[in-house]
mmCIF file with all atom_site columns, C-alpha atoms in Angstrom:
data_model
loop_
_atom_site.group_PDB
_atom_site.id
_atom_site.type_symbol
_atom_site.label_atom_id
_atom_site.label_alt_id
_atom_site.label_comp_id
_atom_site.label_asym_id
_atom_site.label_entity_id
_atom_site.label_seq_id
_atom_site.pdbx_PDB_ins_code
_atom_site.Cartn_x
_atom_site.Cartn_y
_atom_site.Cartn_z
_atom_site.occupancy
_atom_site.B_iso_or_equiv
_atom_site.pdbx_formal_charge
_atom_site.auth_seq_id
_atom_site.auth_comp_id
_atom_site.auth_asym_id
_atom_site.auth_atom_id
_atom_site.pdbx_PDB_model_num
ATOM 1   C CA . MET Z 1 1   ? 24.478  0.053   -7.880  1.00 0.00 ? 1   MET Z CA 1
ATOM 2   C CA . SER Z 1 2   ? 25.330  3.314   -9.557  1.00 0.00 ? 2   SER Z CA 1
ATOM 3   C CA . GLU Z 1 3   ? 26.452  5.863   -7.004  1.00 0.00 ? 3   GLU Z CA 1
ATOM 4   C CA . LEU Z 1 4   ? 24.324  9.014   -6.784  1.00 0.00 ? 4   LEU Z CA 1
ATOM 5   C CA . PRO Z 1 5   ? 26.873  11.456  -5.320  1.00 0.00 ? 5   PRO Z CA 1
ATOM 6   C CA . ALA Z 1 6   ? 24.858  14.682  -5.687  1.00 0.00 ? 6   ALA Z CA 1
ATOM 7   C CA . VAL Z 1 7   ? 22.060  13.427  -3.423  1.00 0.00 ? 7   VAL Z CA 1
ATOM 8   C CA . THR Z 1 8   ? 22.466  15.494  -0.278  1.00 0.00 ? 8   THR Z CA 1
ATOM 9   C CA . PRO Z 1 9   ? 20.084  15.670  2.686   1.00 0.00 ? 9   PRO Z CA 1
ATOM 10  C CA . GLU Z 1 10  ? 18.829  19.020  1.368   1.00 0.00 ? 10  GLU Z CA 1
ATOM 11  C CA . TYR Z 1 11  ? 18.260  17.593  -2.117  1.00 0.00 ? 11  TYR Z CA 1
ATOM 12  C CA . PHE Z 1 12  ? 16.461  14.583  -0.640  1.00 0.00 ? 12  PHE Z CA 1
ATOM 13  C CA . GLN Z 1 13  ? 14.056  16.897  1.185   1.00 0.00 ? 13  GLN Z CA 1
ATOM 14  C CA . ILE Z 1 14  ? 13.327  18.840  -2.014  1.00 0.00 ? 14  ILE Z CA 1
ATOM 15  C CA . LEU Z 1 15  ? 12.858  15.578  -3.963  1.00 0.00 ? 15  LEU Z CA 1
ATOM 16  C CA . VAL Z 1 16  ? 10.415  14.187  -1.376  1.00 0.00 ? 16  VAL Z CA 1
ATOM 17  C CA . VAL Z 1 17  ? 8.260   17.320  -1.343  1.00 0.00 ? 17  VAL Z CA 1
ATOM 18  C CA . ARG Z 1 18  ? 8.321   17.627  -5.159  1.00 0.00 ? 18  ARG Z CA 1
ATOM 19  C CA . GLU Z 1 19  ? 7.315   14.029  -5.754  1.00 0.00 ? 19  GLU Z CA 1
ATOM 20  C CA . LEU Z 1 20  ? 4.599   13.919  -3.081  1.00 0.00 ? 20  LEU Z CA 1
ATOM 21  C CA . ARG Z 1 21  ? 3.075   17.072  -4.579  1.00 0.00 ? 21  ARG Z CA 1
ATOM 22  C CA . LYS Z 1 22  ? 3.410   15.644  -8.095  1.00 0.00 ? 22  LYS Z CA 1
ATOM 23  C CA . VAL Z 1 23  ? 1.267   12.627  -7.211  1.00 0.00 ? 23  VAL Z CA 1
ATOM 24  C CA . GLY Z 1 24  ? -1.428  14.951  -5.854  1.00 0.00 ? 24  GLY Z CA 1
ATOM 25  C CA . LEU Z 1 25  ? -0.819  15.097  -2.120  1.00 0.00 ? 25  LEU Z CA 1
ATOM 26  C CA . ASP Z 1 26  ? -0.951  18.388  -0.244  1.00 0.00 ? 26  ASP Z CA 1
ATOM 27  C CA . VAL Z 1 27  ? 2.290   18.620  1.726   1.00 0.00 ? 27  VAL Z CA 1
ATOM 28  C CA . GLY Z 1 28  ? 2.251   20.611  4.968   1.00 0.00 ? 28  GLY Z CA 1
ATOM 29  C CA . THR Z 1 29  ? 5.227   22.012  6.846   1.00 0.00 ? 29  THR Z CA 1
ATOM 30  C CA . VAL Z 1 30  ? 8.086   19.510  6.726   1.00 0.00 ? 30  VAL Z CA 1
ATOM 31  C CA . ARG Z 1 31  ? 10.046  19.025  9.952   1.00 0.00 ? 31  ARG Z CA 1
ATOM 32  C CA . ILE Z 1 32  ? 13.414  17.255  10.236  1.00 0.00 ? 32  ILE Z CA 1
ATOM 33  C CA . HIS Z 1 33  ? 12.920  14.480  12.774  1.00 0.00 ? 33  HIS Z CA 1
ATOM 34  C CA . ARG Z 1 34  ? 16.415  12.971  12.666  1.00 0.00 ? 34  ARG Z CA 1
ATOM 35  C CA . ARG Z 1 35  ? 19.580  13.316  10.610  1.00 0.00 ? 35  ARG Z CA 1
ATOM 36  C CA . SER Z 1 36  ? 22.700  11.194  11.015  1.00 0.00 ? 36  SER Z CA 1
ATOM 37  C CA . GLU Z 1 37  ? 25.611  9.650   9.181   1.00 0.00 ? 37  GLU Z CA 1
ATOM 38  C CA . LEU Z 1 38  ? 25.484  5.912   8.533   1.00 0.00 ? 38  LEU Z CA 1
ATOM 39  C CA . PRO Z 1 39  ? 28.352  3.870   9.983   1.00 0.00 ? 39  PRO Z CA 1
ATOM 40  C CA . GLU Z 1 40  ? 30.854  2.117   7.702   1.00 0.00 ? 40  GLU Z CA 1
ATOM 41  C CA . PRO Z 1 41  ? 30.575  0.278   5.369   1.00 0.00 ? 41  PRO Z CA 1
ATOM 42  C CA . GLU Z 1 42  ? 27.432  2.153   4.222   1.00 0.00 ? 42  GLU Z CA 1
ATOM 43  C CA . ARG Z 1 43  ? 29.163  5.526   3.638   1.00 0.00 ? 43  ARG Z CA 1
ATOM 44  C CA . GLY Z 1 44  ? 26.009  7.578   3.624   1.00 0.00 ? 44  GLY Z CA 1
ATOM 45  C CA . PHE Z 1 45  ? 23.335  9.222   5.713   1.00 0.00 ? 45  PHE Z CA 1
ATOM 46  C CA . VAL Z 1 46  ? 19.776  8.903   6.923   1.00 0.00 ? 46  VAL Z CA 1
ATOM 47  C CA . LEU Z 1 47  ? 17.406  11.850  7.033   1.00 0.00 ? 47  LEU Z CA 1
ATOM 48  C CA . GLU Z 1 48  ? 13.996  11.404  8.611   1.00 0.00 ? 48  GLU Z CA 1
ATOM 49  C CA . LEU Z 1 49  ? 11.258  13.914  7.890   1.00 0.00 ? 49  LEU Z CA 1
ATOM 50  C CA . ALA Z 1 50  ? 7.903   14.369  9.619   1.00 0.00 ? 50  ALA Z CA 1
ATOM 51  C CA . VAL Z 1 51  ? 5.536   15.322  6.805   1.00 0.00 ? 51  VAL Z CA 1
ATOM 52  C CA . PRO Z 1 52  ? 1.818   16.142  7.066   1.00 0.00 ? 52  PRO Z CA 1
ATOM 53  C CA . LEU Z 1 53  ? -0.015  14.903  3.953   1.00 0.00 ? 53  LEU Z CA 1
ATOM 54  C CA . ALA Z 1 54  ? -3.586  15.618  2.868   1.00 0.00 ? 54  ALA Z CA 1
ATOM 55  C CA . ARG Z 1 55  ? -5.846  14.491  0.062   1.00 0.00 ? 55  ARG Z CA 1
ATOM 56  C CA . ALA Z 1 56  ? -9.612  14.691  -0.353  1.00 0.00 ? 56  ALA Z CA 1
ATOM 57  C CA . GLY Z 1 57  ? -10.339 15.564  3.262   1.00 0.00 ? 57  GLY Z CA 1
ATOM 58  C CA . THR Z 1 58  ? -8.035  12.913  4.703   1.00 0.00 ? 58  THR Z CA 1
ATOM 59  C CA . THR Z 1 59  ? -4.917  13.970  6.579   1.00 0.00 ? 59  THR Z CA 1
ATOM 60  C CA . LEU Z 1 60  ? -1.996  11.705  7.438   1.00 0.00 ? 60  LEU Z CA 1
ATOM 61  C CA . ARG Z 1 61  ? 1.167   12.341  9.356   1.00 0.00 ? 61  ARG Z CA 1
ATOM 62  C CA . ALA Z 1 62  ? 4.011   10.549  7.589   1.00 0.00 ? 62  ALA Z CA 1
ATOM 63  C CA . LEU Z 1 63  ? 7.538   9.636   8.605   1.00 0.00 ? 63  LEU Z CA 1
ATOM 64  C CA . VAL Z 1 64  ? 9.736   9.784   5.506   1.00 0.00 ? 64  VAL Z CA 1
ATOM 65  C CA . ALA Z 1 65  ? 13.095  8.043   5.908   1.00 0.00 ? 65  ALA Z CA 1
ATOM 66  C CA . CYS Z 1 66  ? 15.617  9.130   3.258   1.00 0.00 ? 66  CYS Z CA 1
ATOM 67  C CA . ARG Z 1 67  ? 18.625  6.817   3.008   1.00 0.00 ? 67  ARG Z CA 1
ATOM 68  C CA . HIS Z 1 68  ? 21.729  7.451   0.948   1.00 0.00 ? 68  HIS Z CA 1
ATOM 69  C CA . GLN Z 1 69  ? 23.783  4.270   1.236   1.00 0.00 ? 69  GLN Z CA 1
ATOM 70  C CA . ALA Z 1 70  ? 25.891  1.835   -0.747  1.00 0.00 ? 70  ALA Z CA 1
ATOM 71  C CA . GLY Z 1 71  ? 24.435  -1.541  0.297   1.00 0.00 ? 71  GLY Z CA 1
ATOM 72  C CA . LEU Z 1 72  ? 20.971  -3.037  0.045   1.00 0.00 ? 72  LEU Z CA 1
ATOM 73  C CA . VAL Z 1 73  ? 18.223  -1.663  2.264   1.00 0.00 ? 73  VAL Z CA 1
ATOM 74  C CA . GLU Z 1 74  ? 17.287  -4.672  4.377   1.00 0.00 ? 74  GLU Z CA 1
ATOM 75  C CA . ARG Z 1 75  ? 14.322  -5.737  6.522   1.00 0.00 ? 75  ARG Z CA 1
ATOM 76  C CA . GLU Z 1 76  ? 15.847  -4.224  9.678   1.00 0.00 ? 76  GLU Z CA 1
ATOM 77  C CA . VAL Z 1 77  ? 15.571  -0.718  8.204   1.00 0.00 ? 77  VAL Z CA 1
ATOM 78  C CA . ILE Z 1 78  ? 11.878  -1.196  7.401   1.00 0.00 ? 78  ILE Z CA 1
ATOM 79  C CA . GLU Z 1 79  ? 11.150  -2.624  10.845  1.00 0.00 ? 79  GLU Z CA 1
ATOM 80  C CA . SER Z 1 80  ? 13.035  0.270   12.464  1.00 0.00 ? 80  SER Z CA 1
ATOM 81  C CA . VAL Z 1 81  ? 10.996  2.871   10.558  1.00 0.00 ? 81  VAL Z CA 1
ATOM 82  C CA . LYS Z 1 82  ? 7.752   1.095   11.469  1.00 0.00 ? 82  LYS Z CA 1
ATOM 83  C CA . ALA Z 1 83  ? 8.773   0.932   15.149  1.00 0.00 ? 83  ALA Z CA 1
ATOM 84  C CA . ARG Z 1 84  ? 9.481   4.702   15.233  1.00 0.00 ? 84  ARG Z CA 1
ATOM 85  C CA . LEU Z 1 85  ? 6.091   5.780   13.826  1.00 0.00 ? 85  LEU Z CA 1
ATOM 86  C CA . PRO Z 1 86  ? 4.475   6.241   17.279  1.00 0.00 ? 86  PRO Z CA 1
ATOM 87  C CA . ASN Z 1 87  ? 7.395   8.376   18.513  1.00 0.00 ? 87  ASN Z CA 1
ATOM 88  C CA . VAL Z 1 88  ? 7.136   10.932  15.665  1.00 0.00 ? 88  VAL Z CA 1
ATOM 89  C CA . PRO Z 1 89  ? 4.006   10.605  15.843  1.00 0.00 ? 89  PRO Z CA 1
ATOM 90  C CA . ALA Z 1 90  ? 3.102   9.361   12.346  1.00 0.00 ? 90  ALA Z CA 1
ATOM 91  C CA . ASP Z 1 91  ? 0.300   7.343   10.778  1.00 0.00 ? 91  ASP Z CA 1
ATOM 92  C CA . ALA Z 1 92  ? 2.306   6.117   7.783   1.00 0.00 ? 92  ALA Z CA 1
ATOM 93  C CA . GLY Z 1 93  ? 5.875   5.619   6.619   1.00 0.00 ? 93  GLY Z CA 1
ATOM 94  C CA . LEU Z 1 94  ? 7.826   5.974   3.398   1.00 0.00 ? 94  LEU Z CA 1
ATOM 95  C CA . VAL Z 1 95  ? 11.416  4.965   2.711   1.00 0.00 ? 95  VAL Z CA 1
ATOM 96  C CA . PHE Z 1 96  ? 13.254  6.760   -0.098  1.00 0.00 ? 96  PHE Z CA 1
ATOM 97  C CA . ALA Z 1 97  ? 16.639  5.138   -0.806  1.00 0.00 ? 97  ALA Z CA 1
ATOM 98  C CA . THR Z 1 98  ? 19.481  5.461   -3.283  1.00 0.00 ? 98  THR Z CA 1
ATOM 99  C CA . ALA Z 1 99  ? 20.154  1.714   -2.917  1.00 0.00 ? 99  ALA Z CA 1
ATOM 100 C CA . ASP Z 1 100 ? 18.101  -1.295  -3.942  1.00 0.00 ? 100 ASP Z CA 1
ATOM 101 C CA . PHE Z 1 101 ? 15.708  -2.930  -1.499  1.00 0.00 ? 101 PHE Z CA 1
ATOM 102 C CA . GLY Z 1 102 ? 16.373  -6.505  -0.428  1.00 0.00 ? 102 GLY Z CA 1
ATOM 103 C CA . THR Z 1 103 ? 13.697  -9.174  -0.882  1.00 0.00 ? 103 THR Z CA 1
ATOM 104 C CA . ASP Z 1 104 ? 13.069  -9.269  2.876   1.00 0.00 ? 104 ASP Z CA 1
ATOM 105 C CA . ALA Z 1 105 ? 12.666  -5.470  2.902   1.00 0.00 ? 105 ALA Z CA 1
ATOM 106 C CA . LEU Z 1 106 ? 9.904   -5.762  0.296   1.00 0.00 ? 106 LEU Z CA 1
ATOM 107 C CA . ALA Z 1 107 ? 8.118   -8.328  2.430   1.00 0.00 ? 107 ALA Z CA 1
ATOM 108 C CA . ALA Z 1 108 ? 8.540   -6.237  5.592   1.00 0.00 ? 108 ALA Z CA 1
ATOM 109 C CA . ALA Z 1 109 ? 7.186   -3.121  3.858   1.00 0.00 ? 109 ALA Z CA 1
ATOM 110 C CA . ARG Z 1 110 ? 4.100   -4.974  2.687   1.00 0.00 ? 110 ARG Z CA 1
ATOM 111 C CA . GLU Z 1 111 ? 3.518   -6.430  6.167   1.00 0.00 ? 111 GLU Z CA 1
ATOM 112 C CA . SER Z 1 112 ? 4.035   -3.001  7.773   1.00 0.00 ? 112 SER Z CA 1
ATOM 113 C CA . GLY Z 1 113 ? 2.142   -0.841  5.287   1.00 0.00 ? 113 GLY Z CA 1
ATOM 114 C CA . LEU Z 1 114 ? 5.178   1.249   4.310   1.00 0.00 ? 114 LEU Z CA 1
ATOM 115 C CA . ALA Z 1 115 ? 5.893   2.627   0.844   1.00 0.00 ? 115 ALA Z CA 1
ATOM 116 C CA . LEU Z 1 116 ? 9.352   2.004   -0.672  1.00 0.00 ? 116 LEU Z CA 1
ATOM 117 C CA . LEU Z 1 117 ? 10.817  4.381   -3.240  1.00 0.00 ? 117 LEU Z CA 1
ATOM 118 C CA . ARG Z 1 118 ? 14.135  3.858   -5.027  1.00 0.00 ? 118 ARG Z CA 1
ATOM 119 C CA . VAL Z 1 119 ? 15.852  7.063   -6.185  1.00 0.00 ? 119 VAL Z CA 1
ATOM 120 C CA . VAL Z 1 120 ? 17.358  6.591   -9.632  1.00 0.00 ? 120 VAL Z CA 1
ATOM 121 C CA . ASP Z 1 121 ? 19.273  8.744   -12.088 1.00 0.00 ? 121 ASP Z CA 1
ATOM 122 C CA . GLY Z 1 122 ? 16.816  10.686  -14.272 1.00 0.00 ? 122 GLY Z CA 1
ATOM 123 C CA . ARG Z 1 123 ? 18.606  9.866   -17.527 1.00 0.00 ? 123 ARG Z CA 1
ATOM 124 C CA . THR Z 1 124 ? 18.641  6.147   -16.756 1.00 0.00 ? 124 THR Z CA 1
ATOM 125 C CA . ALA Z 1 125 ? 14.918  6.234   -15.961 1.00 0.00 ? 125 ALA Z CA 1
ATOM 126 C CA . PHE Z 1 126 ? 14.228  8.195   -19.161 1.00 0.00 ? 126 PHE Z CA 1
ATOM 127 C CA . ASP Z 1 127 ? 16.208  5.729   -21.289 1.00 0.00 ? 127 ASP Z CA 1
ATOM 128 C CA . ALA Z 1 128 ? 14.304  2.790   -19.778 1.00 0.00 ? 128 ALA Z CA 1
ATOM 129 C CA . SER Z 1 129 ? 10.932  4.510   -20.240 1.00 0.00 ? 129 SER Z CA 1
ATOM 130 C CA . GLY Z 1 130 ? 10.793  4.111   -24.002 1.00 0.00 ? 130 GLY Z CA 1
ATOM 131 C CA . TRP Z 1 131 ? 10.564  7.888   -24.496 1.00 0.00 ? 131 TRP Z CA 1
ATOM 132 C CA . SER Z 1 132 ? 14.195  8.356   -25.444 1.00 0.00 ? 132 SER Z CA 1
ATOM 133 C CA . THR Z 1 133 ? 15.661  8.587   -28.912 1.00 0.00 ? 133 THR Z CA 1
ATOM 134 C CA . PRO Z 1 134 ? 17.633  5.578   -30.205 1.00 0.00 ? 134 PRO Z CA 1
ATOM 135 C CA . GLU Z 1 135 ? 20.867  7.483   -29.656 1.00 0.00 ? 135 GLU Z CA 1
ATOM 136 C CA . GLY Z 1 136 ? 19.823  8.442   -26.124 1.00 0.00 ? 136 GLY Z CA 1
ATOM 137 C CA . SER Z 1 137 ? 21.923  11.572  -26.494 1.00 0.00 ? 137 SER Z CA 1
ATOM 138 C CA . HIS Z 1 138 ? 19.240  14.264  -26.201 1.00 0.00 ? 138 HIS Z CA 1
ATOM 139 C CA . TYR Z 1 139 ? 17.496  14.603  -22.884 1.00 0.00 ? 139 TYR Z CA 1
ATOM 140 C CA . PRO Z 1 140 ? 14.659  17.050  -22.347 1.00 0.00 ? 140 PRO Z CA 1
ATOM 141 C CA . ALA Z 1 141 ? 15.425  20.171  -20.310 1.00 0.00 ? 141 ALA Z CA 1
ATOM 142 C CA . TRP Z 1 142 ? 12.595  19.301  -17.896 1.00 0.00 ? 142 TRP Z CA 1
ATOM 143 C CA . LEU Z 1 143 ? 14.132  15.963  -16.908 1.00 0.00 ? 143 LEU Z CA 1
ATOM 144 C CA . PRO Z 1 144 ? 15.026  15.993  -13.179 1.00 0.00 ? 144 PRO Z CA 1
ATOM 145 C CA . ALA Z 1 145 ? 18.455  14.746  -12.121 1.00 0.00 ? 145 ALA Z CA 1
ATOM 146 C CA . TYR Z 1 146 ? 16.817  12.021  -9.992  1.00 0.00 ? 146 TYR Z CA 1
ATOM 147 C CA . LEU Z 1 147 ? 13.430  10.335  -9.970  1.00 0.00 ? 147 LEU Z CA 1
ATOM 148 C CA . PRO Z 1 148 ? 11.869  7.951   -7.462  1.00 0.00 ? 148 PRO Z CA 1
ATOM 149 C CA . GLN Z 1 149 ? 10.427  4.605   -8.470  1.00 0.00 ? 149 GLN Z CA 1
ATOM 150 C CA . LEU Z 1 150 ? 7.791   2.982   -6.266  1.00 0.00 ? 150 LEU Z CA 1
ATOM 151 C CA . VAL Z 1 151 ? 9.092   -0.497  -5.444  1.00 0.00 ? 151 VAL Z CA 1
ATOM 152 C CA . ASP Z 1 152 ? 6.495   -3.142  -4.646  1.00 0.00 ? 152 ASP Z CA 1
ATOM 153 C CA . ARG Z 1 153 ? 5.141   -6.431  -5.924  1.00 0.00 ? 153 ARG Z CA 1
ATOM 154 C CA . ASP Z 1 154 ? 2.600   -6.931  -8.681  1.00 0.00 ? 154 ASP Z CA 1
ATOM 155 C CA . SER Z 1 155 ? -0.503  -9.123  -8.322  1.00 0.00 ? 155 SER Z CA 1
ATOM 156 C CA . SER Z 1 156 ? 1.578   -12.249 -9.001  1.00 0.00 ? 156 SER Z CA 1
ATOM 157 C CA . GLY Z 1 157 ? 4.101   -11.324 -6.280  1.00 0.00 ? 157 GLY Z CA 1
ATOM 158 C CA . THR Z 1 158 ? 6.905   -10.356 -8.679  1.00 0.00 ? 158 THR Z CA 1
ATOM 159 C CA . PRO Z 1 159 ? 8.991   -7.338  -7.567  1.00 0.00 ? 159 PRO Z CA 1
ATOM 160 C CA . ARG Z 1 160 ? 8.529   -4.269  -9.741  1.00 0.00 ? 160 ARG Z CA 1
ATOM 161 C CA . ALA Z 1 161 ? 9.626   -0.620  -9.873  1.00 0.00 ? 161 ALA Z CA 1
ATOM 162 C CA . ARG Z 1 162 ? 7.362   2.064   -11.342 1.00 0.00 ? 162 ARG Z CA 1
ATOM 163 C CA . LEU Z 1 163 ? 8.005   5.775   -11.788 1.00 0.00 ? 163 LEU Z CA 1
ATOM 164 C CA . LEU Z 1 164 ? 5.534   7.890   -9.849  1.00 0.00 ? 164 LEU Z CA 1
ATOM 165 C CA . GLU Z 1 165 ? 2.821   9.370   -12.049 1.00 0.00 ? 165 GLU Z CA 1
ATOM 166 C CA . ALA Z 1 166 ? 1.308   12.845  -11.789 1.00 0.00 ? 166 ALA Z CA 1
ATOM 167 C CA . GLY Z 1 167 ? -2.032  12.811  -9.981  1.00 0.00 ? 167 GLY Z CA 1
ATOM 168 C CA . ARG Z 1 168 ? -1.660  9.170   -8.893  1.00 0.00 ? 168 ARG Z CA 1
ATOM 169 C CA . SER Z 1 169 ? -1.430  9.487   -5.107  1.00 0.00 ? 169 SER Z CA 1
ATOM 170 C CA . ASP Z 1 170 ? -3.092  6.077   -4.954  1.00 0.00 ? 170 ASP Z CA 1
ATOM 171 C CA . MET Z 1 171 ? 0.253   4.538   -5.929  1.00 0.00 ? 171 MET Z CA 1
ATOM 172 C CA . ILE Z 1 172 ? 1.622   5.583   -2.523  1.00 0.00 ? 172 ILE Z CA 1
ATOM 173 C CA . LEU Z 1 173 ? -1.596  5.552   -0.494  1.00 0.00 ? 173 LEU Z CA 1
ATOM 174 C CA . ASP Z 1 174 ? -2.319  1.940   -1.474  1.00 0.00 ? 174 ASP Z CA 1
ATOM 175 C CA . CYS Z 1 175 ? 0.928   0.956   0.254   1.00 0.00 ? 175 CYS Z CA 1
ATOM 176 C CA . PHE Z 1 176 ? -0.389  2.474   3.518   1.00 0.00 ? 176 PHE Z CA 1
ATOM 177 C CA . ARG Z 1 177 ? -3.721  0.662   3.337   1.00 0.00 ? 177 ARG Z CA 1
ATOM 178 C CA . VAL Z 1 178 ? -5.269  4.048   4.058   1.00 0.00 ? 178 VAL Z CA 1
ATOM 179 C CA . GLU Z 1 179 ? -8.779  2.880   3.219   1.00 0.00 ? 179 GLU Z CA 1
ATOM 180 C CA . SER Z 1 180 ? -8.887  0.647   6.313   1.00 0.00 ? 180 SER Z CA 1
ATOM 181 C CA . ARG Z 1 181 ? -7.648  3.436   8.604   1.00 0.00 ? 181 ARG Z CA 1
ATOM 182 C CA . ALA Z 1 182 ? -9.349  6.522   7.206   1.00 0.00 ? 182 ALA Z CA 1
ATOM 183 C CA . PRO Z 1 183 ? -12.506 7.737   8.917   1.00 0.00 ? 183 PRO Z CA 1
ATOM 184 C CA . ARG Z 1 184 ? -15.607 7.145   6.826   1.00 0.00 ? 184 ARG Z CA 1
ATOM 185 C CA . ALA Z 1 185 ? -17.516 10.149  5.587   1.00 0.00 ? 185 ALA Z CA 1
ATOM 186 C CA . GLN Z 1 186 ? -20.983 10.659  7.069   1.00 0.00 ? 186 GLN Z CA 1
ATOM 187 C CA . ASP Z 1 187 ? -23.775 9.926   4.592   1.00 0.00 ? 187 ASP Z CA 1
#
């Protein structure tokens, strides 16, 4: 794992709001729910945000867990976030992490309806995107320092990571299974 030292709790909060807006969600007033240092050997922190989200007449209350840590994010983290949803209160959960997600974490997120997002270095993401020049030496001025990739499984069950796309809130909302929970519009 490449260390992302400049990711602070404040930066994480800005990143979360920026990316949720980018995909087309209206973000209400963000409230810090919990902030703490992770015990050794993780050498990092967890920041939990209560975030109201809206899109097309549907409003959700989300718990966003931001984790800056060295080791893999495991199943226990996902189960812990899911268990805390009623206490926030929140309808949905997202986990943004600077570390990779373990295989069991992917399974737990799918079972729990949580979205997983891996925060990666912007230049690394740009180089892997196919947009870069062969030399990779010139990066556009608009390139953010860090970008989140939605981590899930494709239709065959293979793990994948995809950069969030502008206007594609469905990438996140599909993880929540919102369609089954959202009230149906009156005809």
